[in-house]
Amino acid sequence: MEIYWYLTAPDGHQPWAASGSRQVNYAYFQQVARAVDHLGFTGALLATGAHDPWILGASLIPYTERMKFLIAIQPGLISPTLLAKMAVTFNQFSKGRVLLNVVSGDKNTLGAYGMHLDHDARYDLSDEFLQVLRPLLNQENVSFKGEHLDIENARLALSNGGYPPPPLWFGGSSEAAQEVAAKHIDTYLSWGETPPQAAEKIAQVRARADKHLRQLRYGIRLYVIVRETDELAWQAVDALYASMDDSAIAARRHLARGSDSIGQSRMSALHNDQKPADPRELEIYPGLWAGIGLVRPGPGTAIVGSPETVERTLRAYQQAGVEVFILSGFPLLEEAYRFSELVMPRLSLTPPDDAAKNTFTWGNLWDRPVRSGDPAQ
């Protein structure tokens, strides 16, 4: 099992509410990155958001030693040759710590960048993009002519510096997305559906990958609300739920309006854009709450409960075939500490890289400097 955290704005105790949002600047990103690096997470997702993930990730290399940077890339917004050069440069400078999360996007977000392709055409583009990108990352010469890309005699002038080529990650729930993943991707990601739904999707992708004689890893993106007891965790849910007013829900609906993302429609179906009086009505699986999706686009479910309950839910996903978890909480900094202290010692985590083994132990959690606002106070 690998546990990644999240490193993307917005943030705060209730970031959908003006009174609950937090200023997210470079100094704050440094704090979160240092926490991820220090607390034993495998790495962090730098998603498409307000800040450019490449510039953000590269700027944080000197502040970290072991965390991996899972950086979102969007085919069609950048040449695969230029992207390969950026990735290998990052890999050299970070000593092999970059991972690439290929995001095909939806028409709502990509239209602002001047890219106007329908759903399946975007995945056709991603397919072509990856046919160029992977061999370039493997130091091969590439010439390719397709419907979307025309590449002549591409080759990188620099090597990976002795490090493995950056692995490729990818998400998408449609058949077109699953086929692209089966052909090209190392780790396939889903948003926070229930363990049975995750098992069904993993079986579908695995069957497609088998046809291409390939094996993939499987991951999931979730929120987590963990407290010392189940009762306290659901009290935290109550506080979040009270801040989800009509304006916050309407803002999320506006963002999703007209989206052709299958993954987003599957997330929305978990709450049907309805806010019941009792937040427990949105518990769609034991310890899994769909209320976040009312106010946040993308993954909209949270694992809720005591350390024992959270561990049990993570194990249910593991039994479904999930090996990698990308988690987050509100706010990112405090909840990274809380999760690392309450849950991570209970898990069978993939050991850190050799470079970190000499410096990291769970006992180090209690030796860190205490800052204002640190939940250890």
Short mmCIF file of C-alpha atoms in Angstrom, two decimals:
data_model
loop_
_atom_site.label_atom_id
_atom_site.label_comp_id
_atom_site.label_asym_id
_atom_site.label_seq_id
_atom_site.Cartn_x
_atom_site.Cartn_y
_atom_site.Cartn_z
CA MET A 1 0.00 0.00 0.00
CA GLU A 2 1.22 3.49 -0.89
CA ILE A 3 -0.26 6.70 0.54
CA TYR A 4 0.03 10.01 -1.30
CA TRP A 5 -1.23 13.36 -0.08
CA TYR A 6 -2.56 16.35 -2.06
CA LEU A 7 -0.73 19.59 -2.82
CA THR A 8 -3.10 21.88 -4.70
CA ALA A 9 -5.18 24.95 -3.86
CA PRO A 10 -7.78 25.82 -2.63
CA ASP A 11 -7.43 24.93 1.04
CA GLY A 12 -8.81 25.77 4.45
CA HIS A 13 -11.14 24.35 7.07
CA GLN A 14 -14.04 24.88 4.61
CA PRO A 15 -12.45 26.14 1.37
CA TRP A 16 -15.83 26.48 -0.37
CA ALA A 17 -16.80 29.20 2.15
CA ALA A 18 -15.15 32.62 2.27
CA SER A 19 -14.83 32.44 6.04
CA GLY A 20 -13.31 28.95 5.89
CA SER A 21 -10.75 29.37 3.13
CA ARG A 22 -7.03 29.83 3.74
CA GLN A 23 -4.50 31.91 1.84
CA VAL A 24 -2.47 29.49 -0.24
CA ASN A 25 0.88 30.98 -1.22
CA TYR A 26 4.40 29.75 -1.79
CA ALA A 27 5.30 29.75 1.90
CA TYR A 28 2.26 27.59 2.65
CA PHE A 29 3.07 25.15 -0.15
CA GLN A 30 6.53 24.80 1.36
CA GLN A 31 4.96 23.90 4.71
CA VAL A 32 2.70 21.25 3.21
CA ALA A 33 5.50 19.79 1.09
CA ARG A 34 7.82 19.56 4.08
CA ALA A 35 5.07 17.80 6.04
CA VAL A 36 4.46 15.28 3.26
CA ASP A 37 8.20 14.71 2.99
CA HIS A 38 8.72 14.34 6.74
CA LEU A 39 5.67 12.31 7.71
CA GLY A 40 6.27 9.27 5.54
CA PHE A 41 3.83 9.77 2.67
CA THR A 42 5.09 8.32 -0.60
CA GLY A 43 4.50 11.62 -2.35
CA ALA A 44 1.92 14.21 -3.32
CA LEU A 45 -0.42 14.90 -6.23
CA LEU A 46 0.03 18.30 -7.86
CA ALA A 47 -3.23 18.55 -9.74
CA THR A 48 -4.48 20.96 -12.37
CA GLY A 49 -5.58 23.99 -10.38
CA ALA A 50 -4.92 27.67 -9.84
CA HIS A 51 -1.13 27.19 -9.82
CA ASP A 52 0.91 25.60 -12.58
CA PRO A 53 1.93 22.16 -11.25
CA TRP A 54 5.29 22.09 -13.06
CA ILE A 55 6.49 25.40 -11.69
CA LEU A 56 5.14 24.56 -8.24
CA GLY A 57 6.76 21.12 -8.19
CA ALA A 58 10.13 22.26 -9.47
CA SER A 59 10.23 25.08 -6.93
CA LEU A 60 9.69 22.60 -4.09
CA ILE A 61 12.50 20.19 -4.98
CA PRO A 62 15.04 21.91 -2.66
CA TYR A 63 12.59 21.77 0.26
CA THR A 64 12.08 18.00 0.07
CA GLU A 65 14.25 14.90 0.13
CA ARG A 66 12.09 11.83 -0.39
CA MET A 67 8.55 12.70 -1.52
CA LYS A 68 7.57 11.95 -5.10
CA PHE A 69 5.88 14.59 -7.23
CA LEU A 70 2.84 13.28 -9.13
CA ILE A 71 2.42 16.11 -11.62
CA ALA A 72 -0.66 16.56 -13.79
CA ILE A 73 -0.11 16.94 -17.53
CA GLN A 74 -2.73 17.62 -20.17
CA PRO A 75 -2.31 16.29 -23.73
CA GLY A 76 -3.10 18.92 -26.31
CA LEU A 77 -1.89 21.81 -24.17
CA ILE A 78 1.78 20.92 -24.59
CA SER A 79 3.92 19.05 -27.11
CA PRO A 80 4.82 15.51 -25.98
CA THR A 81 8.43 16.21 -26.96
CA LEU A 82 8.62 19.32 -24.81
CA LEU A 83 6.83 17.52 -21.98
CA ALA A 84 9.36 14.66 -22.15
CA LYS A 85 12.22 17.15 -21.93
CA MET A 86 10.62 18.81 -18.89
CA ALA A 87 9.97 15.47 -17.20
CA VAL A 88 13.51 14.17 -17.67
CA THR A 89 14.96 17.49 -16.48
CA PHE A 90 12.77 17.29 -13.37
CA ASN A 91 13.78 13.66 -12.88
CA GLN A 92 17.47 14.56 -12.98
CA PHE A 93 17.17 17.52 -10.61
CA SER A 94 14.91 15.69 -8.13
CA LYS A 95 16.93 12.45 -8.23
CA GLY A 96 14.20 10.36 -9.79
CA ARG A 97 11.16 11.69 -7.93
CA VAL A 98 8.77 12.72 -10.71
CA LEU A 99 5.62 10.84 -11.77
CA LEU A 100 3.32 11.95 -14.58
CA ASN A 101 -0.47 12.03 -14.17
CA VAL A 102 -2.00 12.25 -17.65
CA VAL A 103 -5.28 14.21 -17.49
CA SER A 104 -7.46 14.25 -20.59
CA GLY A 105 -9.77 16.83 -19.00
CA ASP A 106 -13.27 17.84 -19.98
CA LYS A 107 -14.67 20.35 -22.45
CA ASN A 108 -15.50 22.88 -19.74
CA THR A 109 -11.92 23.35 -18.59
CA LEU A 110 -10.08 22.79 -21.88
CA GLY A 111 -12.19 25.25 -23.85
CA ALA A 112 -10.59 28.07 -21.87
CA TYR A 113 -7.22 26.98 -23.30
CA GLY A 114 -8.49 26.96 -26.88
CA MET A 115 -8.85 23.18 -27.13
CA HIS A 116 -12.25 22.08 -28.43
CA LEU A 117 -12.46 18.31 -28.84
CA ASP A 118 -15.36 16.07 -27.95
CA HIS A 119 -15.02 13.36 -25.32
CA ASP A 120 -13.72 10.45 -27.39
CA ALA A 121 -11.51 12.69 -29.53
CA ARG A 122 -9.69 13.82 -26.38
CA TYR A 123 -8.87 10.21 -25.59
CA ASP A 124 -7.76 9.62 -29.17
CA LEU A 125 -5.40 12.55 -28.65
CA SER A 126 -4.19 11.08 -25.35
CA ASP A 127 -3.54 7.78 -27.11
CA GLU A 128 -1.38 9.48 -29.74
CA PHE A 129 0.34 11.63 -27.12
CA LEU A 130 1.36 8.56 -25.11
CA GLN A 131 2.59 6.74 -28.22
CA VAL A 132 5.11 9.58 -28.53
CA LEU A 133 5.80 10.31 -24.87
CA ARG A 134 6.66 6.84 -23.53
CA PRO A 135 9.36 5.99 -26.09
CA LEU A 136 10.87 9.46 -25.67
CA LEU A 137 11.08 8.90 -21.91
CA ASN A 138 12.80 5.60 -22.73
CA GLN A 139 15.46 7.49 -24.74
CA GLU A 140 14.17 6.30 -28.10
CA ASN A 141 13.91 8.15 -31.41
CA VAL A 142 10.30 8.91 -32.37
CA SER A 143 8.60 9.79 -35.62
CA PHE A 144 4.82 9.65 -35.54
CA LYS A 145 1.97 10.85 -37.72
CA GLY A 146 -1.60 10.59 -36.51
CA GLU A 147 -4.83 12.54 -36.64
CA HIS A 148 -3.73 14.99 -33.95
CA LEU A 149 0.08 14.79 -33.80
CA ASP A 150 2.80 14.90 -36.44
CA ILE A 151 6.24 14.35 -34.87
CA GLU A 152 9.45 14.15 -36.90
CA ASN A 153 12.76 12.74 -35.61
CA ALA A 154 12.20 13.54 -31.96
CA ARG A 155 14.83 12.49 -29.43
CA LEU A 156 15.89 13.89 -26.09
CA ALA A 157 19.36 15.36 -25.79
CA LEU A 158 19.60 14.38 -22.11
CA SER A 159 19.20 11.13 -20.21
CA ASN A 160 17.31 10.19 -17.07
CA GLY A 161 20.58 10.46 -15.16
CA GLY A 162 20.56 6.82 -14.15
CA TYR A 163 17.02 6.98 -12.76
CA PRO A 164 14.09 4.98 -14.19
CA PRO A 165 11.88 6.84 -16.68
CA PRO A 166 8.97 8.66 -14.98
CA PRO A 167 5.99 6.29 -14.58
CA LEU A 168 2.70 7.22 -16.23
CA TRP A 169 -0.55 7.55 -14.27
CA PHE A 170 -4.00 8.15 -15.72
CA GLY A 171 -7.68 8.31 -14.79
CA GLY A 172 -10.95 8.06 -16.69
CA SER A 173 -14.13 6.04 -16.31
CA SER A 174 -15.34 5.81 -19.89
CA GLU A 175 -14.57 2.88 -22.18
CA ALA A 176 -12.33 5.14 -24.27
CA ALA A 177 -10.35 6.13 -21.18
CA GLN A 178 -10.03 2.56 -19.95
CA GLU A 179 -8.64 1.47 -23.32
CA VAL A 180 -5.99 4.20 -23.28
CA ALA A 181 -5.01 3.16 -19.77
CA ALA A 182 -4.81 -0.51 -20.72
CA LYS A 183 -2.48 0.26 -23.64
CA HIS A 184 -0.09 2.77 -22.09
CA ILE A 185 -0.41 3.46 -18.37
CA ASP A 186 1.43 2.13 -15.30
CA THR A 187 -1.08 3.20 -12.61
CA TYR A 188 -4.80 3.62 -13.28
CA LEU A 189 -6.67 6.04 -11.00
CA SER A 190 -10.33 6.33 -10.01
CA TRP A 191 -12.21 8.93 -8.02
CA GLY A 192 -13.75 7.90 -4.70
CA GLU A 193 -16.37 5.34 -5.57
CA THR A 194 -17.26 2.56 -3.14
CA PRO A 195 -15.02 -0.52 -2.83
CA PRO A 196 -17.48 -2.68 -4.82
CA GLN A 197 -17.62 -0.06 -7.58
CA ALA A 198 -13.83 0.19 -7.56
CA ALA A 199 -13.52 -3.61 -7.81
CA GLU A 200 -15.86 -3.64 -10.81
CA LYS A 201 -13.92 -0.94 -12.63
CA ILE A 202 -10.55 -2.52 -11.83
CA ALA A 203 -11.79 -5.82 -13.27
CA GLN A 204 -12.82 -4.02 -16.46
CA VAL A 205 -9.47 -2.29 -16.90
CA ARG A 206 -7.54 -5.43 -15.98
CA ALA A 207 -9.39 -7.40 -18.67
CA ARG A 208 -8.50 -4.76 -21.25
CA ALA A 209 -4.87 -4.70 -20.11
CA ASP A 210 -4.68 -8.49 -20.39
CA LYS A 211 -5.50 -8.18 -24.08
CA HIS A 212 -2.45 -5.95 -24.48
CA LEU A 213 -0.31 -8.31 -22.35
CA ARG A 214 0.16 -5.61 -19.74
CA GLN A 215 -0.24 -5.38 -15.96
CA LEU A 216 -1.26 -2.15 -14.21
CA ARG A 217 -1.40 -0.88 -10.67
CA TYR A 218 -4.61 0.69 -9.39
CA GLY A 219 -5.15 3.78 -7.27
CA ILE A 220 -7.98 5.92 -5.90
CA ARG A 221 -8.41 9.57 -4.91
CA LEU A 222 -10.33 10.18 -1.66
CA TYR A 223 -10.77 12.64 1.17
CA VAL A 224 -10.36 11.47 4.75
CA ILE A 225 -11.93 12.71 8.00
CA VAL A 226 -10.28 10.82 10.84
CA ARG A 227 -10.62 11.54 14.55
CA GLU A 228 -9.87 9.55 17.70
CA THR A 229 -13.39 8.02 17.69
CA ASP A 230 -16.15 7.49 15.15
CA GLU A 231 -18.35 9.90 17.08
CA LEU A 232 -15.77 12.69 16.89
CA ALA A 233 -15.25 12.05 13.17
CA TRP A 234 -18.95 12.41 12.45
CA GLN A 235 -19.04 15.56 14.55
CA ALA A 236 -16.36 16.92 12.20
CA VAL A 237 -18.61 15.95 9.29
CA ASP A 238 -21.48 17.87 10.90
CA ALA A 239 -19.32 21.00 11.10
CA LEU A 240 -18.33 20.69 7.42
CA TYR A 241 -21.92 20.01 6.39
CA ALA A 242 -23.21 23.09 8.19
CA SER A 243 -20.91 25.26 6.04
CA MET A 244 -22.27 23.81 2.77
CA ASP A 245 -24.85 26.48 2.10
CA ASP A 246 -26.92 26.99 -1.04
CA SER A 247 -24.38 29.34 -2.61
CA ALA A 248 -21.52 26.84 -2.20
CA ILE A 249 -23.61 24.04 -3.69
CA ALA A 250 -24.72 26.28 -6.55
CA ALA A 251 -21.12 27.23 -7.31
CA ARG A 252 -20.14 23.58 -7.64
CA ARG A 253 -23.14 22.89 -9.86
CA HIS A 254 -22.12 25.79 -12.08
CA LEU A 255 -18.63 24.34 -12.50
CA ALA A 256 -20.05 20.94 -13.46
CA ARG A 257 -22.74 22.26 -15.79
CA GLY A 258 -22.24 20.92 -19.30
CA SER A 259 -19.34 18.68 -18.31
CA ASP A 260 -18.89 15.57 -20.45
CA SER A 261 -16.76 13.81 -17.84
CA ILE A 262 -18.05 10.31 -17.11
CA GLY A 263 -16.13 10.28 -13.83
CA GLN A 264 -17.82 13.50 -12.73
CA SER A 265 -21.26 12.15 -13.58
CA ARG A 266 -20.52 9.02 -11.51
CA MET A 267 -19.49 11.21 -8.57
CA SER A 268 -22.59 13.39 -8.88
CA ALA A 269 -24.81 10.32 -8.90
CA LEU A 270 -23.63 9.49 -5.37
CA HIS A 271 -25.47 12.52 -3.95
CA ASN A 272 -27.81 13.51 -6.83
CA ASP A 273 -27.21 17.20 -6.06
CA GLN A 274 -29.43 16.86 -3.00
CA LYS A 275 -28.53 17.99 0.53
CA PRO A 276 -30.61 15.99 3.01
CA ALA A 277 -31.17 17.30 6.52
CA ASP A 278 -29.04 14.54 8.03
CA PRO A 279 -25.51 14.19 6.57
CA ARG A 280 -25.53 10.49 7.49
CA GLU A 281 -28.01 9.96 4.66
CA LEU A 282 -25.05 10.49 2.32
CA GLU A 283 -23.09 7.60 3.83
CA ILE A 284 -23.03 5.43 0.69
CA TYR A 285 -20.90 2.63 2.15
CA PRO A 286 -19.84 1.96 5.75
CA GLY A 287 -17.47 4.80 6.63
CA LEU A 288 -17.67 6.45 3.17
CA TRP A 289 -19.46 9.81 2.92
CA ALA A 290 -20.46 11.47 -0.37
CA GLY A 291 -21.18 14.95 1.01
CA ILE A 292 -17.92 16.53 -0.18
CA GLY A 293 -19.17 16.21 -3.75
CA LEU A 294 -21.91 18.74 -3.04
CA VAL A 295 -19.35 21.55 -2.91
CA ARG A 296 -16.20 20.22 -4.60
CA PRO A 297 -15.80 19.09 -8.23
CA GLY A 298 -13.91 15.91 -8.97
CA PRO A 299 -13.58 13.29 -6.24
CA GLY A 300 -16.40 13.86 -3.77
CA THR A 301 -16.23 11.16 -1.11
CA ALA A 302 -14.48 10.98 2.25
CA ILE A 303 -13.51 8.07 4.46
CA VAL A 304 -14.93 8.97 7.89
CA GLY A 305 -14.22 7.48 11.29
CA SER A 306 -11.77 6.44 13.95
CA PRO A 307 -8.31 5.10 13.02
CA GLU A 308 -9.76 1.60 13.21
CA THR A 309 -12.66 2.49 10.90
CA VAL A 310 -10.43 4.30 8.41
CA GLU A 311 -8.04 1.37 8.34
CA ARG A 312 -10.94 -1.04 7.76
CA THR A 313 -12.20 1.04 4.83
CA LEU A 314 -8.73 1.29 3.30
CA ARG A 315 -8.38 -2.48 3.62
CA ALA A 316 -11.72 -2.92 1.84
CA TYR A 317 -10.35 -0.93 -1.07
CA GLN A 318 -7.16 -2.96 -0.92
CA GLN A 319 -9.20 -6.15 -1.18
CA ALA A 320 -10.88 -4.62 -4.24
CA GLY A 321 -7.48 -4.25 -5.91
CA VAL A 322 -6.44 -0.73 -4.93
CA GLU A 323 -2.72 -0.40 -4.14
CA VAL A 324 -2.30 3.38 -4.14
CA PHE A 325 -4.31 5.98 -2.22
CA ILE A 326 -4.23 9.73 -2.88
CA LEU A 327 -5.79 11.33 0.19
CA SER A 328 -6.45 14.79 1.54
CA GLY A 329 -8.33 16.58 4.30
CA PHE A 330 -9.35 20.08 5.33
CA PRO A 331 -6.94 21.78 5.86
CA LEU A 332 -4.13 19.96 4.07
CA LEU A 333 -1.39 20.74 6.58
CA GLU A 334 -3.11 19.83 9.83
CA GLU A 335 -4.87 16.78 8.39
CA ALA A 336 -1.60 15.44 6.97
CA TYR A 337 -0.24 15.36 10.52
CA ARG A 338 -3.46 13.91 11.92
CA PHE A 339 -3.65 11.10 9.36
CA SER A 340 0.04 10.26 9.67
CA GLU A 341 -0.17 9.99 13.44
CA LEU A 342 -3.52 8.23 13.79
CA VAL A 343 -3.64 5.93 10.78
CA MET A 344 -0.30 5.42 9.03
CA PRO A 345 1.34 3.38 11.82
CA ARG A 346 -1.51 0.87 11.40
CA LEU A 347 -0.87 0.29 7.69
CA SER A 348 1.48 -1.97 5.80
CA LEU A 349 3.08 0.74 3.70
CA THR A 350 5.52 0.26 0.86
CA PRO A 351 8.94 1.13 2.34
CA PRO A 352 10.41 4.52 1.43
CA ASP A 353 13.16 4.73 -1.17
CA ASP A 354 16.59 3.61 -0.07
CA ALA A 355 17.76 7.21 0.21
CA ALA A 356 15.16 7.91 2.88
CA LYS A 357 15.49 4.72 4.92
CA ASN A 358 18.39 6.07 6.92
CA THR A 359 16.51 9.16 8.08
CA PHE A 360 12.83 8.25 8.48
CA THR A 361 11.22 6.38 11.37
CA TRP A 362 7.76 6.65 12.81
CA GLY A 363 9.35 7.87 16.02
CA ASN A 364 10.50 10.99 14.19
CA LEU A 365 6.88 12.16 14.12
CA TRP A 366 7.22 13.26 17.73
CA ASP A 367 10.62 14.93 17.29
CA ARG A 368 9.47 17.59 14.82
CA PRO A 369 9.39 21.32 15.68
CA VAL A 370 5.95 22.44 16.84
CA ARG A 371 4.41 25.33 14.92
CA SER A 372 1.49 27.54 15.68
CA GLY A 373 -1.65 25.76 14.59
CA ASP A 374 0.04 22.35 14.67
CA PRO A 375 -2.50 19.77 15.93
CA ALA A 376 0.18 18.25 18.16
CA GLN A 377 -0.09 21.28 20.45
#
